[in-house]
Short mmCIF file of C-alpha atoms in Angstrom, two decimals:
data_model
loop_
_atom_site.label_atom_id
_atom_site.label_comp_id
_atom_site.label_asym_id
_atom_site.label_seq_id
_atom_site.Cartn_x
_atom_site.Cartn_y
_atom_site.Cartn_z
CA MET A 851 -65.64 46.00 16.43
CA SER A 852 -66.67 49.35 18.05
CA THR A 853 -68.44 49.13 21.40
CA GLN A 854 -69.78 52.66 20.51
CA LEU A 855 -71.49 51.18 17.41
CA ASP A 856 -72.95 48.50 19.56
CA ALA A 857 -74.20 51.06 22.10
CA ALA A 858 -75.58 53.32 19.33
CA LEU A 859 -77.57 50.49 17.70
CA LEU A 860 -79.14 49.68 21.09
CA GLY A 861 -80.19 53.19 21.55
CA GLN A 862 -77.66 54.04 24.25
CA ALA A 863 -75.21 56.39 22.60
CA SER A 864 -77.20 59.02 20.72
CA THR A 865 -74.05 61.25 20.24
CA ALA A 866 -72.74 58.67 17.71
CA LEU A 867 -75.74 59.53 15.49
CA ALA A 868 -75.85 62.33 13.04
CA GLU A 869 -78.69 64.93 13.71
CA ASP A 870 -80.42 63.91 10.55
CA VAL A 871 -79.80 60.18 10.98
CA SER A 872 -82.55 57.83 9.48
CA LEU A 873 -83.74 54.32 10.52
CA ALA A 874 -85.48 51.61 8.67
CA THR A 875 -86.99 49.04 11.13
CA PRO A 876 -87.91 45.37 10.41
CA VAL A 877 -91.64 46.18 11.03
CA ALA A 878 -92.46 49.63 9.67
CA ALA A 879 -92.10 50.60 6.12
CA ALA A 880 -91.39 54.25 6.55
CA ARG A 881 -87.99 55.50 7.70
CA ILE A 882 -87.67 57.30 11.07
CA VAL A 883 -85.66 60.48 10.91
CA GLY A 884 -83.80 62.51 13.54
CA ARG A 885 -81.39 61.78 16.27
CA GLY A 886 -83.89 61.80 19.12
CA ALA A 887 -86.59 59.84 17.40
CA VAL A 888 -84.11 57.17 16.10
CA SER A 889 -82.41 56.68 19.42
CA ALA A 890 -85.67 56.29 21.17
CA ALA A 891 -86.81 53.74 18.54
CA LEU A 892 -83.61 51.69 18.90
CA ASN A 893 -83.91 51.71 22.65
CA THR A 894 -87.51 50.46 22.36
CA TYR A 895 -86.35 47.56 20.29
CA GLN A 896 -83.62 46.81 22.82
CA GLN A 897 -86.18 46.70 25.50
CA ALA A 898 -88.66 44.60 23.47
CA LEU A 899 -85.94 42.08 22.69
CA THR A 900 -85.01 41.68 26.40
CA ASP A 901 -81.19 41.92 26.60
CA PRO A 902 -80.14 41.10 22.98
CA LYS A 903 -76.68 39.69 22.56
CA ALA A 904 -74.26 40.65 19.75
CA THR A 905 -73.33 37.37 17.98
CA LEU A 906 -71.75 38.52 14.62
CA TRP A 907 -69.92 41.67 13.56
CA LEU A 908 -70.05 42.62 9.75
CA LYS A 909 -67.95 45.08 7.81
CA GLY A 910 -68.01 46.24 4.23
CA ASP A 911 -67.19 49.13 2.05
CA GLY A 912 -68.57 52.11 4.06
CA VAL A 913 -70.97 49.92 6.09
CA GLU A 914 -70.71 48.02 9.43
CA GLY A 915 -73.23 45.80 11.06
CA VAL A 916 -74.03 43.72 14.20
CA VAL A 917 -76.29 40.50 14.41
CA TYR A 918 -78.22 40.35 17.69
CA SER A 919 -79.82 37.27 19.14
CA ALA A 920 -82.58 37.37 21.78
CA SER A 921 -85.34 35.13 23.18
CA PRO A 922 -88.29 37.22 24.23
CA ASP A 923 -90.98 34.91 25.65
CA GLY A 924 -88.74 31.94 24.74
CA ARG A 925 -88.78 32.57 21.01
CA LEU A 926 -85.44 32.84 19.34
CA THR A 927 -85.44 36.05 17.44
CA GLU A 928 -82.46 37.58 15.57
CA ILE A 929 -82.01 41.00 14.01
CA VAL A 930 -79.19 42.45 12.01
CA ALA A 931 -78.55 46.25 12.15
CA LEU A 932 -76.31 48.01 9.42
CA ALA A 933 -74.88 51.38 9.86
CA ARG A 934 -73.43 53.87 7.38
CA TYR A 935 -71.48 56.93 8.30
CA ASN A 936 -71.23 60.47 7.11
CA ALA A 937 -68.13 62.51 6.44
CA ALA A 938 -67.85 63.51 10.07
CA GLY A 939 -67.75 59.98 11.26
CA LEU A 940 -71.25 59.94 12.60
CA ILE A 941 -73.85 57.31 11.83
CA ALA A 942 -76.06 58.63 9.01
CA THR A 943 -78.36 55.64 8.30
CA ILE A 944 -79.35 52.48 10.11
CA ASP A 945 -81.22 49.61 8.45
CA VAL A 946 -82.60 46.87 10.65
CA TYR A 947 -83.74 43.37 9.36
CA GLY A 948 -85.32 40.59 11.36
CA ARG A 949 -86.12 36.83 11.38
CA PRO A 950 -88.10 34.64 11.55
CA TRP A 951 -91.38 36.26 10.32
CA PRO A 952 -93.87 34.61 12.98
CA PHE A 953 -91.59 35.63 15.77
CA MET A 954 -91.17 39.08 14.49
CA ALA A 955 -94.94 39.36 14.63
CA VAL A 956 -94.84 38.59 18.35
CA LEU A 957 -92.09 41.15 18.70
CA ARG A 958 -94.28 43.68 16.89
CA GLU A 959 -96.94 43.16 19.42
CA THR A 960 -94.59 43.82 22.30
CA ILE A 961 -93.26 47.00 20.57
CA ALA A 962 -96.87 48.25 20.02
CA LYS A 963 -97.33 48.23 23.76
CA LYS A 964 -94.43 50.43 24.22
CA ASP A 965 -94.80 52.75 21.18
CA PRO A 966 -97.71 52.00 18.70
CA THR A 967 -96.10 54.20 16.01
CA LEU A 968 -93.23 51.84 15.72
CA ALA A 969 -95.58 48.92 15.15
CA ASP A 970 -97.44 50.35 12.18
CA PRO A 971 -96.54 48.10 9.27
CA SER A 972 -98.47 50.01 6.58
CA LEU A 973 -97.06 49.96 3.07
CA GLY A 974 -98.78 53.08 2.03
CA THR A 975 -100.97 53.56 -1.01
CA GLY A 976 -98.73 52.13 -3.70
CA PRO A 977 -96.13 49.48 -4.20
CA TYR A 978 -93.46 49.80 -1.46
CA THR A 979 -90.12 51.13 -2.30
CA PRO A 980 -87.44 51.85 0.46
CA GLY A 981 -86.42 55.37 1.32
CA GLY A 982 -82.97 56.51 2.21
CA PRO A 983 -79.92 57.35 0.01
CA THR A 984 -79.89 56.04 -3.54
CA PRO A 985 -77.82 52.76 -3.56
CA GLU A 986 -74.80 52.07 -5.72
CA TRP A 987 -75.47 48.59 -6.85
CA VAL A 988 -72.70 45.96 -6.70
CA GLU A 989 -72.19 42.49 -8.20
CA HIS A 990 -73.43 39.41 -6.24
CA PRO A 991 -70.52 37.34 -5.11
CA ALA A 992 -70.12 33.75 -6.17
CA VAL A 993 -71.80 31.36 -3.73
CA PRO A 994 -70.08 28.04 -3.05
CA PRO A 995 -72.10 24.83 -3.28
CA LEU A 996 -74.18 23.63 -0.41
CA ALA A 997 -72.69 21.21 2.16
CA PRO A 998 -74.46 18.02 2.57
CA ASP A 999 -75.65 18.99 6.09
CA VAL A 1000 -76.37 22.62 5.35
CA ILE A 1001 -78.73 24.45 7.69
CA LEU A 1002 -81.07 27.22 6.52
CA TYR A 1003 -82.17 29.90 9.09
CA SER A 1004 -85.05 31.17 7.12
CA PRO A 1005 -86.74 34.57 7.35
CA ILE A 1006 -90.22 32.98 7.26
CA LEU A 1007 -90.03 29.48 8.73
CA SER A 1008 -90.35 28.62 12.38
CA GLU A 1009 -87.98 25.58 12.12
CA GLU A 1010 -84.73 25.16 10.34
CA PRO A 1011 -84.62 22.94 7.14
CA THR A 1012 -81.42 20.87 7.35
CA GLY A 1013 -79.58 18.95 4.61
CA LYS A 1014 -78.90 19.75 0.97
CA ALA A 1015 -81.80 17.53 -0.13
CA VAL A 1016 -84.27 19.85 1.77
CA VAL A 1017 -82.57 23.29 1.66
CA GLY A 1018 -82.01 23.13 -2.10
CA PRO A 1019 -85.69 22.88 -2.89
CA VAL A 1020 -86.46 25.65 -0.44
CA LEU A 1021 -83.89 27.98 -2.09
CA LYS A 1022 -85.29 27.01 -5.51
CA ALA A 1023 -88.79 28.00 -4.33
CA ALA A 1024 -87.43 31.30 -2.96
CA ALA A 1025 -85.89 32.10 -6.47
CA GLN A 1026 -89.37 31.52 -7.95
CA SER A 1027 -91.00 33.92 -5.40
CA PHE A 1028 -89.27 37.14 -6.26
CA THR A 1029 -87.87 39.07 -9.22
CA ASP A 1030 -85.32 41.80 -10.07
CA LEU A 1031 -82.68 41.02 -7.41
CA LYS A 1032 -80.06 43.75 -6.91
CA VAL A 1033 -77.12 43.83 -4.47
CA ARG A 1034 -76.63 46.84 -2.16
CA ALA A 1035 -73.48 45.70 -0.40
CA VAL A 1036 -71.26 42.70 0.35
CA LEU A 1037 -69.77 42.44 3.88
CA ASP A 1038 -67.26 40.19 5.59
CA VAL A 1039 -68.07 38.50 8.89
CA GLN A 1040 -65.38 39.17 11.56
CA ASP A 1041 -63.43 36.18 12.82
CA GLN A 1042 -65.44 33.69 10.68
CA SER A 1043 -65.17 32.15 7.20
CA ALA A 1044 -68.45 33.87 6.13
CA PHE A 1045 -69.82 36.78 4.14
CA ALA A 1046 -73.06 38.73 3.98
CA VAL A 1047 -74.98 40.20 0.98
CA VAL A 1048 -77.44 42.95 1.34
CA ILE A 1049 -80.27 42.60 -1.25
CA ASP A 1050 -83.36 44.29 -2.74
CA GLU A 1051 -85.84 42.27 -4.62
CA TYR A 1052 -89.51 42.53 -5.73
CA VAL A 1053 -92.27 40.39 -4.28
CA ASP A 1054 -95.88 41.15 -5.55
CA GLY A 1055 -94.66 44.57 -6.82
CA HIS A 1056 -93.23 45.52 -3.43
CA VAL A 1057 -89.48 45.74 -2.59
CA GLN A 1058 -88.35 43.27 0.02
CA GLN A 1059 -85.10 43.88 1.56
CA LEU A 1060 -82.76 41.07 2.86
CA VAL A 1061 -79.49 40.34 4.45
CA GLU A 1062 -78.15 36.96 3.64
CA ILE A 1063 -75.21 35.52 5.68
CA PHE A 1064 -73.36 32.53 4.22
CA THR A 1065 -71.09 30.58 6.65
CA LEU A 1066 -68.61 28.21 4.98
CA SER A 1067 -67.37 24.78 6.24
CA PRO A 1068 -63.70 23.84 6.30
CA GLU A 1069 -64.28 22.24 2.82
CA ASP A 1070 -65.36 25.76 1.57
CA GLU A 1071 -69.01 24.75 1.16
CA VAL A 1072 -72.05 26.57 2.54
CA ALA A 1073 -72.61 25.23 5.99
CA GLU A 1074 -75.26 27.77 7.13
CA ILE A 1075 -77.39 30.32 5.50
CA ARG A 1076 -79.05 32.92 7.64
CA ILE A 1077 -81.55 35.24 6.14
CA PHE A 1078 -83.14 38.52 7.50
CA THR A 1079 -85.86 40.59 5.94
CA ARG A 1080 -87.82 43.85 6.06
CA PRO A 1081 -90.38 45.16 6.05
CA TRP A 1082 -92.70 42.75 7.86
CA LEU A 1083 -95.78 43.16 5.54
CA VAL A 1084 -93.78 42.46 2.30
CA THR A 1085 -92.36 39.38 3.94
CA ALA A 1086 -95.93 38.23 4.54
CA HIS A 1087 -96.49 38.26 0.81
CA PHE A 1088 -93.17 36.20 0.35
CA ARG A 1089 -94.30 33.69 3.05
CA LYS A 1090 -97.61 33.06 1.27
CA ARG A 1091 -95.87 32.45 -2.10
CA MET A 1092 -93.38 30.19 -0.56
CA TYR A 1093 -96.06 28.14 1.28
CA ALA A 1094 -97.88 27.56 -2.06
CA LEU A 1095 -94.58 26.06 -3.36
CA LEU A 1096 -93.43 24.18 -0.30
CA LYS A 1097 -96.59 22.91 1.48
CA ASP A 1098 -95.95 19.36 0.15
CA ILE A 1099 -92.34 19.46 1.26
CA LEU A 1100 -92.22 21.14 4.65
CA GLY A 1101 -94.65 20.02 7.50
CA PRO A 1102 -96.89 22.31 9.70
CA GLU A 1103 -94.06 22.70 12.25
CA PHE A 1104 -92.31 25.03 9.75
CA TRP A 1105 -95.33 27.30 9.43
CA ALA A 1106 -96.06 28.47 12.99
CA GLY A 1107 -98.02 31.71 13.33
CA PRO A 1108 -100.82 32.91 11.17
CA ASP A 1109 -102.26 30.54 8.53
CA PRO A 1110 -100.21 30.97 5.48
CA GLN A 1111 -103.11 30.22 3.39
CA GLY A 1112 -105.28 32.86 5.01
CA PRO A 1113 -105.74 36.50 3.98
CA LEU A 1114 -102.59 38.56 4.08
CA PRO A 1115 -102.43 40.88 7.00
CA THR A 1116 -103.15 44.48 6.16
CA GLN A 1117 -101.98 46.07 9.45
#
């Protein structure tokens, strides 16, 4: 994959960005517009994550992406950044998703110290809908059955459910916690038997955006599911719904961070 794309997504190659490039971050609901502002925001994320490492490269029809892993303050945090290009070959849009929610909350606090405007998660006055170009919806690909020892890297849980007997109910609860799922894109994962699906869905009237990465076993079963979301406040709604359905299945070690039964954060 392109080292220029990697550099641009880390805020280190502003010339790869279109002048009117826009950025959606994992925390803030509103898009950031303009080459200078977007490059600065990406660089702030790079600094807050403390030397993120590219672990996966994604490619689809007109879109490329990179998954980054970092451990600021010892907390494993992952983000995925997706880039689309204009006719001149410059990056026109960047959409960044993160996981897991409680660790993203800590990252948000770090970012607020560097640039408070990047840490404002306000959804505005009405139900949240994402900005940016109007998507061309595509079909969801078929998902193979779960492997017996499948691992779920959840967007909301602080530990990883493992095994079909546990992951299956978690996925069932997730399906009960959103409505109106639509697919923006399907991407291949470079050098792996895996694929990614970019999704919009509704949670409590707000759009939650996700990237789901399915890694397959040699038996063509799903061995890993890795899910990233944005924006942070909508995922708070999703987490609360999931807790109500899973509190008798998953112990407290899965719910680190703010009390999932408490009031939803407003800022």
